[in-house]
Amino acid sequence: MTPPVYPPKPRPGDRVAVVSPGAGLPGVLPLPYELGLERLEKDFGLVPVEYAATRTMGSTPQERADDIHAAFADPEIKAVIASIGGDDQITVLPFLDRELIRANPKPFFGYSDNTNLLAFLSSTGIVGYHGGSVMVELGRPVAMNPLTADSLRAALFTSGPYELRPAERFATGGGRWEDPATFTREPETLPADGWSWVNADRVVEGRSWGGCVEIVAWLLMADREVSHDLSVYDGGVLFLETSEEMPSGEEVFRILRNMGERGLLQRFSALLMARPKTWSFEQPLSPEDGARYAAEQRAAVERALAAYAPEMLTVFDVPLGHTDPQQVIPYGGTVRVDGPGRRITVTY
């Protein structure tokens, strides 16, 4: 298997593309978006460059693909950052020019629906970065979480190993983005229990793959960006997380069961399972109900692993994906999971 390509990193003062491959929510909810752009400039020293469909809700898959192509083809653009996710980015994939992107590799940051583009980049041989959207992480009310900011800064500007750290607290709910008062107070937080390790008697180092569980399921259903040669995943590190739609434990189990039936789940040697998001405006769970939801999800994952990969080294409650704080995971890059040392090291 050919080694993955880590694209060159930007430096302060460089231009970076801001695109909306999923949904043009910056046009509907400008407050977190403008705050995120301001932090990109003031805190990270980068020059954000907006593309045609970035603020356009209802843009076509071709229009969004055109923005991606323009961003990757422009030699002045040194990285590409998603504004936010969405729910139909899978329709953009057929319009992407694989050779154009392969010839112009750049760091791409995003998660959630952007799992589609990250999987596309990985299958093209380019390492992407799962995390760091403009509206959510950069546009967090009052200030970025320090753990998030440190990881994003390292992923943006440095190359080499970076050790993940457990979160001491995690955010639960938050105010509505339409309301300016939301941005005058930080999100409420609860104590975090750290990571939970299973089969932690070994060290696994391999190429990472995965992302948002719901999007992985859609890719499998559409048969896109998942190799038919499952041996490419042998010994790799699977990382998974669930979105603000908060799928039930039973649904998560069924997705992992189908990965097992396909012969995919058991190819990996380690799993990083994110701390699940346990609150949304549609499901405003109390802390007690949120803890119950998280426990049900963990039980579902453990049930699937018991059936298909009982010996897999697994770490639960890693702060990746739809979590606050969030740490960036290289997609298609190297991840080292040290069970005896209780350490997770990613290569940015």
XYZ file of C-alpha atoms in Angstrom:
348
model
C 0.000 0.000 0.000
C 1.416 3.382 -0.999
C 2.196 5.707 1.911
C -0.344 8.504 2.430
C 0.546 12.017 1.289
C 0.640 14.599 4.064
C 0.036 17.914 2.265
C 2.316 20.873 3.019
C 1.062 23.020 5.912
C 0.147 26.697 5.805
C 2.086 29.356 7.674
C 0.760 32.487 9.367
C -0.067 35.052 6.699
C -1.155 32.423 4.157
C -4.517 32.364 2.413
C -6.892 29.537 3.291
C -10.129 28.602 1.550
C -13.414 28.546 3.451
C -15.978 26.375 1.678
C -19.365 24.805 2.392
C -19.306 21.335 0.806
C -22.372 20.356 2.835
C -24.677 23.291 3.571
C -24.380 27.041 3.105
C -25.364 27.760 6.696
C -23.079 30.829 6.991
C -25.709 32.676 4.940
C -28.456 31.777 7.422
C -26.501 31.925 10.689
C -23.804 34.570 10.200
C -22.904 35.208 13.873
C -20.768 32.103 14.577
C -19.436 32.193 11.034
C -18.174 35.779 11.245
C -16.687 35.052 14.671
C -14.900 32.017 13.252
C -13.469 34.046 10.383
C -12.290 36.698 12.841
C -10.459 34.097 14.933
C -8.861 32.578 11.836
C -7.373 36.000 11.142
C -6.574 37.323 14.623
C -5.734 34.153 16.541
C -4.272 31.973 13.796
C -2.866 34.659 11.506
C -4.480 33.234 8.372
C -6.313 35.020 5.569
C -9.701 33.359 4.900
C -10.925 33.343 1.306
C -14.621 32.694 0.734
C -15.960 30.854 -2.293
C -19.146 31.322 -4.282
C -21.350 28.759 -2.530
C -20.000 29.271 1.000
C -23.040 31.312 2.130
C -25.564 29.856 -0.322
C -28.182 27.487 1.018
C -29.485 25.142 -1.654
C -26.412 25.354 -3.873
C -26.107 22.476 -6.314
C -23.620 19.631 -5.919
C -21.835 20.916 -9.026
C -21.503 24.418 -7.551
C -20.024 23.030 -4.350
C -17.663 20.792 -6.323
C -16.596 23.834 -8.344
C -15.636 25.626 -5.117
C -13.604 22.626 -3.950
C -11.811 22.430 -7.300
C -11.074 26.158 -7.309
C -9.687 26.002 -3.766
C -7.417 23.033 -4.433
C -6.231 24.319 -7.808
C -5.278 27.812 -6.593
C -1.556 27.815 -5.679
C -2.130 30.770 -3.326
C -4.481 28.703 -1.158
C -2.558 26.657 1.420
C -5.414 24.879 3.260
C -9.159 24.304 2.895
C -11.548 24.569 5.852
C -15.233 23.657 5.920
C -17.634 26.213 7.322
C -19.807 23.455 8.821
C -21.359 20.108 7.863
C -24.732 19.321 6.322
C -26.567 16.227 5.154
C -26.113 15.750 1.403
C -22.399 16.082 0.708
C -22.466 12.548 -0.653
C -24.136 14.013 -3.776
C -21.039 16.168 -4.383
C -18.622 13.229 -4.625
C -19.509 12.197 -8.232
C -18.644 15.707 -9.427
C -15.156 15.791 -7.926
C -12.094 15.617 -10.169
C -9.854 13.108 -8.421
C -6.833 13.842 -10.601
C -7.053 17.604 -10.055
C -7.156 17.141 -6.287
C -4.437 14.469 -6.312
C -2.176 16.857 -8.246
C -2.794 19.680 -5.733
C -2.873 18.115 -2.249
C -3.818 20.500 0.564
C -4.854 20.048 4.194
C -8.636 19.863 4.435
C -10.386 20.387 7.773
C -13.950 19.372 8.562
C -16.051 16.634 10.119
C -19.687 15.467 10.331
C -20.999 15.528 6.720
C -17.431 16.324 5.667
C -16.632 12.672 6.397
C -17.592 12.290 2.729
C -14.802 14.516 1.465
C -12.335 13.155 4.017
C -13.024 9.594 2.830
C -12.641 10.780 -0.772
C -9.278 12.360 0.011
C -8.119 9.272 1.891
C -9.004 6.946 -0.979
C -7.133 9.374 -3.264
C -4.066 8.988 -1.052
C -4.241 12.360 0.713
C -4.366 12.773 4.483
C -7.218 15.010 5.669
C -8.109 16.360 9.113
C -11.290 15.352 10.927
C -12.224 18.432 12.952
C -11.975 22.186 13.089
C -14.991 23.756 11.343
C -15.314 27.538 11.135
C -18.783 27.902 12.662
C -18.573 25.389 15.511
C -15.016 25.196 16.852
C -13.655 28.536 15.666
C -17.019 30.240 16.238
C -17.526 28.954 19.791
C -19.102 31.584 22.050
C -16.690 33.776 24.072
C -13.558 31.681 23.377
C -12.338 28.486 21.769
C -11.861 25.633 24.192
C -8.093 25.582 24.940
C -7.843 21.841 24.196
C -9.556 22.414 20.854
C -7.422 25.428 19.977
C -4.168 23.654 20.814
C -5.018 20.633 18.686
C -6.258 22.696 15.745
C -3.173 24.915 15.829
C -0.893 21.862 15.836
C -2.814 20.210 12.990
C -2.801 23.391 10.911
C 0.813 24.442 11.309
C 2.957 21.499 12.394
C 3.978 18.110 11.057
C 4.769 15.166 13.282
C 3.450 13.469 16.419
C 0.880 15.105 18.682
C -0.371 13.468 21.849
C -4.092 13.662 22.520
C -5.244 14.467 26.045
C -8.427 13.496 27.883
C -10.889 16.295 28.514
C -11.466 17.348 32.117
C -14.898 18.803 31.299
C -17.214 18.722 28.308
C -19.896 21.116 27.086
C -23.540 20.125 27.056
C -26.105 22.547 25.674
C -25.822 26.026 24.256
C -27.795 28.984 23.023
C -29.257 29.452 19.582
C -26.965 30.922 16.966
C -29.646 33.406 15.860
C -29.443 35.102 19.268
C -26.537 37.540 19.857
C -26.810 36.851 23.607
C -25.568 33.319 22.932
C -22.123 34.721 22.187
C -21.833 36.553 25.498
C -21.512 33.405 27.627
C -19.558 30.199 27.333
C -21.400 26.871 27.017
C -22.180 25.078 30.260
C -19.922 22.127 31.037
C -19.948 18.925 33.063
C -17.050 16.928 34.543
C -15.532 14.315 32.229
C -14.337 10.928 33.437
C -11.427 10.651 30.991
C -10.887 7.771 28.605
C -12.033 4.215 29.137
C -9.791 1.427 27.785
C -10.673 -2.136 26.709
C -8.140 -4.823 25.671
C -5.408 -2.339 26.525
C -2.581 -4.884 26.634
C -0.941 -3.915 23.339
C 0.197 -1.080 21.110
C -1.462 -0.485 17.751
C -0.093 1.883 15.144
C -1.803 2.187 11.795
C -3.598 4.301 9.261
C -6.832 5.889 10.452
C -10.261 5.658 8.830
C -13.844 6.297 9.886
C -15.545 9.530 10.923
C -19.180 10.281 11.662
C -21.005 6.954 12.072
C -24.102 8.077 10.182
C -22.057 9.278 7.184
C -19.964 6.098 7.169
C -23.241 4.171 6.922
C -24.348 6.294 3.962
C -21.026 5.742 2.188
C -21.428 2.011 2.670
C -25.004 2.096 1.343
C -24.003 4.144 -1.703
C -20.830 2.062 -2.164
C -18.607 5.139 -2.324
C -15.062 5.708 -1.061
C -14.898 2.364 0.748
C -12.326 0.056 -0.792
C -13.551 -3.310 -2.063
C -10.103 -4.607 -1.134
C -10.668 -4.740 2.599
C -7.046 -5.677 3.230
C -6.162 -1.963 2.945
C -7.756 -1.537 6.387
C -5.808 -4.367 8.036
C -4.134 -3.210 11.233
C -5.620 0.256 10.963
C -7.208 2.491 13.581
C -10.941 3.018 13.210
C -12.348 6.192 14.753
C -16.079 6.812 15.042
C -18.406 9.457 16.459
C -22.091 10.322 16.331
C -23.729 13.607 15.410
C -26.179 16.005 17.028
C -28.975 13.884 15.570
C -28.106 11.476 18.395
C -28.889 8.086 16.808
C -30.162 5.467 19.207
C -27.870 2.822 20.610
C -29.749 0.237 18.561
C -29.103 2.170 15.350
C -25.390 2.459 16.155
C -25.287 -1.274 16.831
C -26.952 -2.037 13.495
C -24.472 0.134 11.588
C -21.513 -1.577 13.238
C -23.157 -4.968 12.758
C -23.434 -4.320 9.042
C -19.781 -3.259 8.959
C -19.033 -6.591 10.599
C -21.172 -8.518 8.128
C -19.312 -6.820 5.298
C -16.061 -8.004 6.851
C -14.890 -4.446 7.440
C -15.138 -3.901 11.191
C -12.834 -6.767 12.102
C -10.065 -5.577 9.771
C -9.072 -2.801 12.170
C -6.818 -3.404 15.153
C -8.006 -0.496 17.297
C -11.092 1.674 17.722
C -11.293 5.222 19.062
C -14.920 5.893 20.006
C -15.806 9.508 20.661
C -17.648 10.881 23.634
C -21.151 11.119 22.164
C -23.041 14.355 21.901
C -25.851 14.053 24.449
C -27.850 17.250 23.955
C -29.545 19.016 21.070
C -32.443 21.418 20.680
C -34.485 18.491 19.360
C -33.404 16.249 22.237
C -32.542 18.486 25.226
C -31.549 15.679 27.578
C -30.883 16.322 31.238
C -27.383 15.425 32.490
C -28.804 12.184 33.901
C -30.568 11.262 30.662
C -27.478 12.269 28.686
C -25.331 9.920 30.764
C -27.895 7.170 30.171
C -27.799 7.825 26.402
C -23.987 7.658 26.401
C -24.057 4.393 28.344
C -26.547 2.897 25.884
C -24.311 3.859 22.968
C -21.274 2.323 24.603
C -23.200 -0.892 25.294
C -24.244 -0.997 21.628
C -20.641 -0.614 20.451
C -19.455 -3.277 22.896
C -22.182 -5.649 21.666
C -21.056 -5.242 18.041
C -17.401 -5.674 18.946
C -18.181 -8.785 20.991
C -19.755 -10.340 17.896
C -17.184 -9.324 15.278
C -13.957 -8.083 16.897
C -13.842 -9.182 20.546
C -10.081 -8.643 20.871
C -10.013 -5.114 19.452
C -8.124 -2.497 21.461
C -10.792 0.132 22.163
C -10.794 3.560 23.760
C -14.108 5.183 24.675
C -14.881 8.880 25.270
C -12.115 10.317 23.092
C -12.837 14.044 22.454
C -13.236 13.912 18.685
C -16.010 14.897 16.305
C -19.200 16.426 17.718
C -17.677 17.109 21.127
C -16.545 20.211 22.976
C -13.605 20.126 23.439
C -12.656 18.511 20.158
C -9.266 17.210 19.068
C -8.370 16.816 15.405
C -7.790 13.318 14.032
C -5.741 12.860 10.843
C -7.917 10.980 8.353
C -5.834 8.435 6.487
C -2.795 9.354 8.569
C -0.895 7.570 11.309
C -2.411 7.019 14.754
C -0.658 5.182 17.599
C -2.762 3.718 20.405
C -0.607 2.644 23.332
C -2.718 0.479 25.617
C -0.181 -0.196 28.393
C 0.876 3.463 28.407
C -2.713 4.749 28.077
C -1.577 7.168 25.373
C -2.946 8.159 21.972
C -0.579 9.858 19.562
C -1.600 11.144 16.147
C 0.690 12.281 13.347
C -0.261 15.683 11.942
